[in-house]
Amino acid sequence: MLVKLNSSALLGLEAQTVEVEVNGNEEAMPGQTIVGLPDAAVRESRDRIHCAVANSGLEFPPGYFTINLAPGDVRKEGPVYDLAIALGILSSANRIPSDPLKDTIVLGELSLDGEVRAVSGILPICCSAKENGIKRAIVPLENADEAALVKGLEVFPVAGLKETCSFICGDTEIKPHIVDLKSLIPEEPEFGVDFSDVKGQQHAKRALEIAAAGSHNILMVGSPGSGKTMLARRLPTILPPLSIEEALEVTKLYSVTGLLSNRKTLINTRPFRSPHHTTSDIGIIGGGRIPRPGEVSLSHLGVLFLDEFPEFEREVLEVLRQPLEDGMVTVSRALATLTYPAEFMLVAAMNPCPCGNYMDTLKNCTCTPLKIQRYWGKLSGPLLDRIDLHLEVPRLKKEDLYSKESGESSKAIRTRVTAARNIQKKRFAGTRTHSNARMQSKQTRQFCVLSGEAEELLKSAVLHLRMSGRAYDRILKVSRTIADLDGSEVIEARHIAEATQYRTLDRKEVL
């Protein structure tokens, strides 16, 4: 008897419905064949399924079963098909009915004792299933909350193969799992850290506020202990909260990579990723035989923090240039070419020289000019051009260090940042642009309207600093953000002046 069920193959963030066809021949010698470009994990499911059926108190049907995973030109990976194949075999042998499985997608790995285990990528799979007209989903119990994020799809969580068969036969009732999506996004997220912890460094706090308001990239240069890492780790606390659509977009990425914790159904705060400087270019950009998201994609709509910036391999830093410009990354391999979103804020921190004391007022630098030049030479001009704000973080003053007064709270700063982002949201409504940092050339000309005095000041700055066209463009975008924080429609001279002072490296002879 021929039986057909629905499962899914995941390609990047896109899922394709896979039809699991099972044909049983009771008169043939016992055995199973799986066709349809299965990988090793799929082929091994034959042994897992046989043990799972037996250990669930069910009798494995006699005969030979041919299992086809269609379409045959799409490679099938992982144990996600275990449950669907097992139900197909039992249905083909008339042990369970096949009608309840119509318009239903079946997902889950089987253990040898018949338990249904969680699988990765449930959220994008269920989103795709709903778009393809599938009405129900049978998923592992641990994936139920994640699958239920997709509205309009009935989700039935199962813990074991025996329970699943009993549900299909109508002997056990399983109610559709429901999740309140809005309740998963807190009004006031808890971070454990706050900007009020940072003493002094008012100039640096202001720069980070501007960066957060416009989603601008920022590079902090300062001696060891000046507070660069402390400031960077508090940046997420002043970023505006994720919308429901943004939260689902980020959650899909973490679901695909298997990084979504069972305790956390939805990523409800902006990501903050801080890879070590020994991370490879594949780890940063993504890759593998079937390309998986890298750190730039896991930082999507959040922050990618690179501490000890020049210590990263030059090749690793150079691969950042394309996603910084485009907000997405395309990884090509022999088996697939996949595109992942990578619209992140780059926050980099570094010492001014190898010993860290260059231009320090209290300690003497032991580095030779050649060493300092080589140190800065690890950072290419095109990469630095793509960083909007260059910030010097000086050593903390003694009076600030000993002060018991608390600084401004993250909540107060976040209120201003959110107000500026709301202005940008209205400005770019109906487009794919979300922030000033991502403005296209046409949008920059349209929305960066300068006063006469501001225009003259910008021309003078470009002439004296010998800026590239990209640096000029960055100053305009940063000025637009400063004006938004100021509530001004027109970019004034004071906005240009403040934006220009954040191009520190354009004035450094060391470069």
Tab-separated table of N, CA, C and O in Angstrom, residues 332-373:
chain	number	residue	atom	x	y	z
A	332	SER	N	28.592	30.757	-0.951
A	332	SER	CA	28.476	29.783	-2.039
A	332	SER	C	29.339	28.568	-1.747
A	332	SER	O	30.512	28.696	-1.403
A	333	ARG	N	28.756	27.413	-1.871
A	333	ARG	CA	29.460	26.142	-1.755
A	333	ARG	C	29.022	25.245	-2.906
A	333	ARG	O	28.077	25.563	-3.632
A	334	ALA	N	29.666	24.098	-3.065
A	334	ALA	CA	29.344	23.203	-4.179
A	334	ALA	C	27.901	22.719	-4.099
A	334	ALA	O	27.223	22.575	-5.118
A	335	LEU	N	27.406	22.485	-2.871
A	335	LEU	CA	26.071	21.920	-2.713
A	335	LEU	C	24.973	22.966	-2.697
A	335	LEU	O	23.814	22.663	-2.978
A	336	ALA	N	25.304	24.205	-2.339
A	336	ALA	CA	24.258	25.227	-2.233
A	336	ALA	C	24.861	26.614	-2.175
A	336	ALA	O	26.001	26.805	-1.754
A	337	THR	N	24.076	27.589	-2.604
A	337	THR	CA	24.396	29.010	-2.447
A	337	THR	C	23.258	29.639	-1.656
A	337	THR	O	22.120	29.684	-2.127
A	338	LEU	N	23.562	30.102	-0.453
A	338	LEU	CA	22.525	30.596	0.444
A	338	LEU	C	22.819	32.024	0.874
A	338	LEU	O	23.981	32.419	1.021
A	339	THR	N	21.760	32.791	1.061
A	339	THR	CA	21.871	34.177	1.507
A	339	THR	C	21.223	34.324	2.873
A	339	THR	O	20.090	33.873	3.078
A	340	TYR	N	21.958	34.939	3.795
A	340	TYR	CA	21.445	35.186	5.141
A	340	TYR	C	21.455	36.690	5.419
A	340	TYR	O	22.349	37.398	4.959
A	341	PRO	N	20.488	37.187	6.184
A	341	PRO	CA	20.519	38.602	6.560
A	341	PRO	C	21.667	38.881	7.519
A	341	PRO	O	22.044	38.033	8.323
A	342	ALA	N	22.241	40.074	7.436
A	342	ALA	CA	23.360	40.448	8.315
A	342	ALA	C	23.352	41.959	8.518
A	342	ALA	O	24.334	42.647	8.245
A	343	GLU	N	22.232	42.465	9.000
A	343	GLU	CA	22.081	43.900	9.232
A	343	GLU	C	22.422	44.185	10.694
A	343	GLU	O	21.541	44.268	11.545
A	344	PHE	N	23.693	44.325	10.975
A	344	PHE	CA	24.155	44.439	12.356
A	344	PHE	C	24.919	45.744	12.570
A	344	PHE	O	25.336	46.408	11.623
A	345	MET	N	25.093	46.097	13.838
A	345	MET	CA	25.973	47.201	14.217
A	345	MET	C	27.332	46.619	14.556
A	345	MET	O	27.431	45.748	15.414
A	346	LEU	N	28.369	47.084	13.895
A	346	LEU	CA	29.724	46.668	14.233
A	346	LEU	C	30.268	47.601	15.314
A	346	LEU	O	30.317	48.819	15.124
A	347	VAL	N	30.648	47.025	16.438
A	347	VAL	CA	31.290	47.778	17.509
A	347	VAL	C	32.662	47.151	17.715
A	347	VAL	O	32.768	45.981	18.092
A	348	ALA	N	33.699	47.894	17.423
A	348	ALA	CA	35.072	47.379	17.532
A	348	ALA	C	35.832	48.173	18.587
A	348	ALA	O	35.588	49.367	18.781
A	349	ALA	N	36.735	47.480	19.270
A	349	ALA	CA	37.565	48.121	20.299
A	349	ALA	C	39.007	47.695	20.097
A	349	ALA	O	39.287	46.533	19.757
A	350	MET	N	39.939	48.624	20.329
A	350	MET	CA	41.356	48.322	20.128
A	350	MET	C	42.219	49.261	20.961
A	350	MET	O	41.776	50.338	21.388
A	351	ASN	N	43.453	48.837	21.179
A	351	ASN	CA	44.449	49.694	21.809
A	351	ASN	C	45.075	50.584	20.743
A	351	ASN	O	45.084	50.238	19.555
A	352	PRO	N	45.652	51.719	21.128
A	352	PRO	CA	46.269	52.583	20.123
A	352	PRO	C	47.589	52.048	19.578
A	352	PRO	O	48.080	52.543	18.567
A	353	CYS	N	48.187	51.057	20.267
A	353	CYS	CA	49.447	50.467	19.821
A	353	CYS	C	49.583	49.097	20.472
A	353	CYS	O	48.794	48.750	21.353
A	354	PRO	N	50.579	48.298	20.092
A	354	PRO	CA	50.716	46.965	20.693
A	354	PRO	C	50.838	46.970	22.214
A	354	PRO	O	50.278	46.104	22.888
A	355	CYS	N	51.557	47.931	22.783
A	355	CYS	CA	51.696	47.961	24.246
A	355	CYS	C	50.520	48.651	24.914
A	355	CYS	O	50.304	48.526	26.123
A	356	GLY	N	49.757	49.425	24.148
A	356	GLY	CA	48.554	50.062	24.658
A	356	GLY	C	48.743	51.439	25.245
A	356	GLY	O	47.762	52.064	25.665
A	357	ASN	N	49.973	51.958	25.268
A	357	ASN	CA	50.233	53.227	25.963
A	357	ASN	C	50.522	54.399	25.038
A	357	ASN	O	50.949	55.456	25.506
A	358	TYR	N	50.321	54.223	23.750
A	358	TYR	CA	50.577	55.308	22.809
A	358	TYR	C	49.644	56.490	23.115
A	358	TYR	O	48.442	56.340	23.235
A	359	MET	N	50.189	57.659	23.278
A	359	MET	CA	49.458	58.893	23.600
A	359	MET	C	48.823	58.861	24.989
A	359	MET	O	47.955	59.653	25.305
A	360	ASP	N	49.241	57.912	25.852
A	360	ASP	CA	48.758	57.871	27.229
A	360	ASP	C	49.476	58.948	28.040
A	360	ASP	O	50.692	59.136	27.907
A	361	THR	N	48.744	59.639	28.893
A	361	THR	CA	49.323	60.744	29.664
A	361	THR	C	50.111	60.270	30.882
A	361	THR	O	50.902	61.037	31.441
A	362	LEU	N	49.903	59.005	31.310
A	362	LEU	CA	50.549	58.519	32.524
A	362	LEU	C	51.641	57.488	32.281
A	362	LEU	O	52.556	57.340	33.082
A	363	LYS	N	51.539	56.751	31.185
A	363	LYS	CA	52.508	55.689	30.908
A	363	LYS	C	53.223	55.954	29.591
A	363	LYS	O	52.645	56.519	28.658
A	364	ASN	N	54.460	55.520	29.535
A	364	ASN	CA	55.258	55.706	28.331
A	364	ASN	C	55.071	54.533	27.374
A	364	ASN	O	55.041	53.367	27.789
A	365	CYS	N	54.967	54.838	26.110
A	365	CYS	CA	54.831	53.811	25.080
A	365	CYS	C	56.202	53.207	24.774
A	365	CYS	O	57.189	53.928	24.609
A	366	THR	N	56.280	51.896	24.701
A	366	THR	CA	57.536	51.195	24.415
A	366	THR	C	57.626	50.735	22.959
A	366	THR	O	58.556	50.035	22.585
A	367	CYS	N	56.636	51.088	22.154
A	367	CYS	CA	56.604	50.626	20.773
A	367	CYS	C	57.381	51.580	19.861
A	367	CYS	O	57.349	52.799	20.041
A	368	THR	N	58.039	51.024	18.870
A	368	THR	CA	58.715	51.832	17.861
A	368	THR	C	57.685	52.330	16.846
A	368	THR	O	56.605	51.730	16.699
A	369	PRO	N	57.975	53.406	16.128
A	369	PRO	CA	57.046	53.888	15.095
A	369	PRO	C	56.696	52.808	14.066
A	369	PRO	O	55.562	52.756	13.585
A	370	LEU	N	57.678	51.947	13.740
A	370	LEU	CA	57.424	50.884	12.772
A	370	LEU	C	56.402	49.885	13.313
A	370	LEU	O	55.504	49.431	12.590
A	371	LYS	N	56.523	49.552	14.609
A	371	LYS	CA	55.575	48.623	15.220
A	371	LYS	C	54.160	49.195	15.211
A	371	LYS	O	53.183	48.487	14.939
A	372	ILE	N	54.067	50.476	15.531
A	372	ILE	CA	52.748	51.122	15.554
A	372	ILE	C	52.149	51.157	14.151
A	372	ILE	O	50.954	50.880	13.958
A	373	GLN	N	52.999	51.424	13.166
A	373	GLN	CA	52.521	51.469	11.792
A	373	GLN	C	52.033	50.095	11.338
A	373	GLN	O	50.993	49.990	10.668
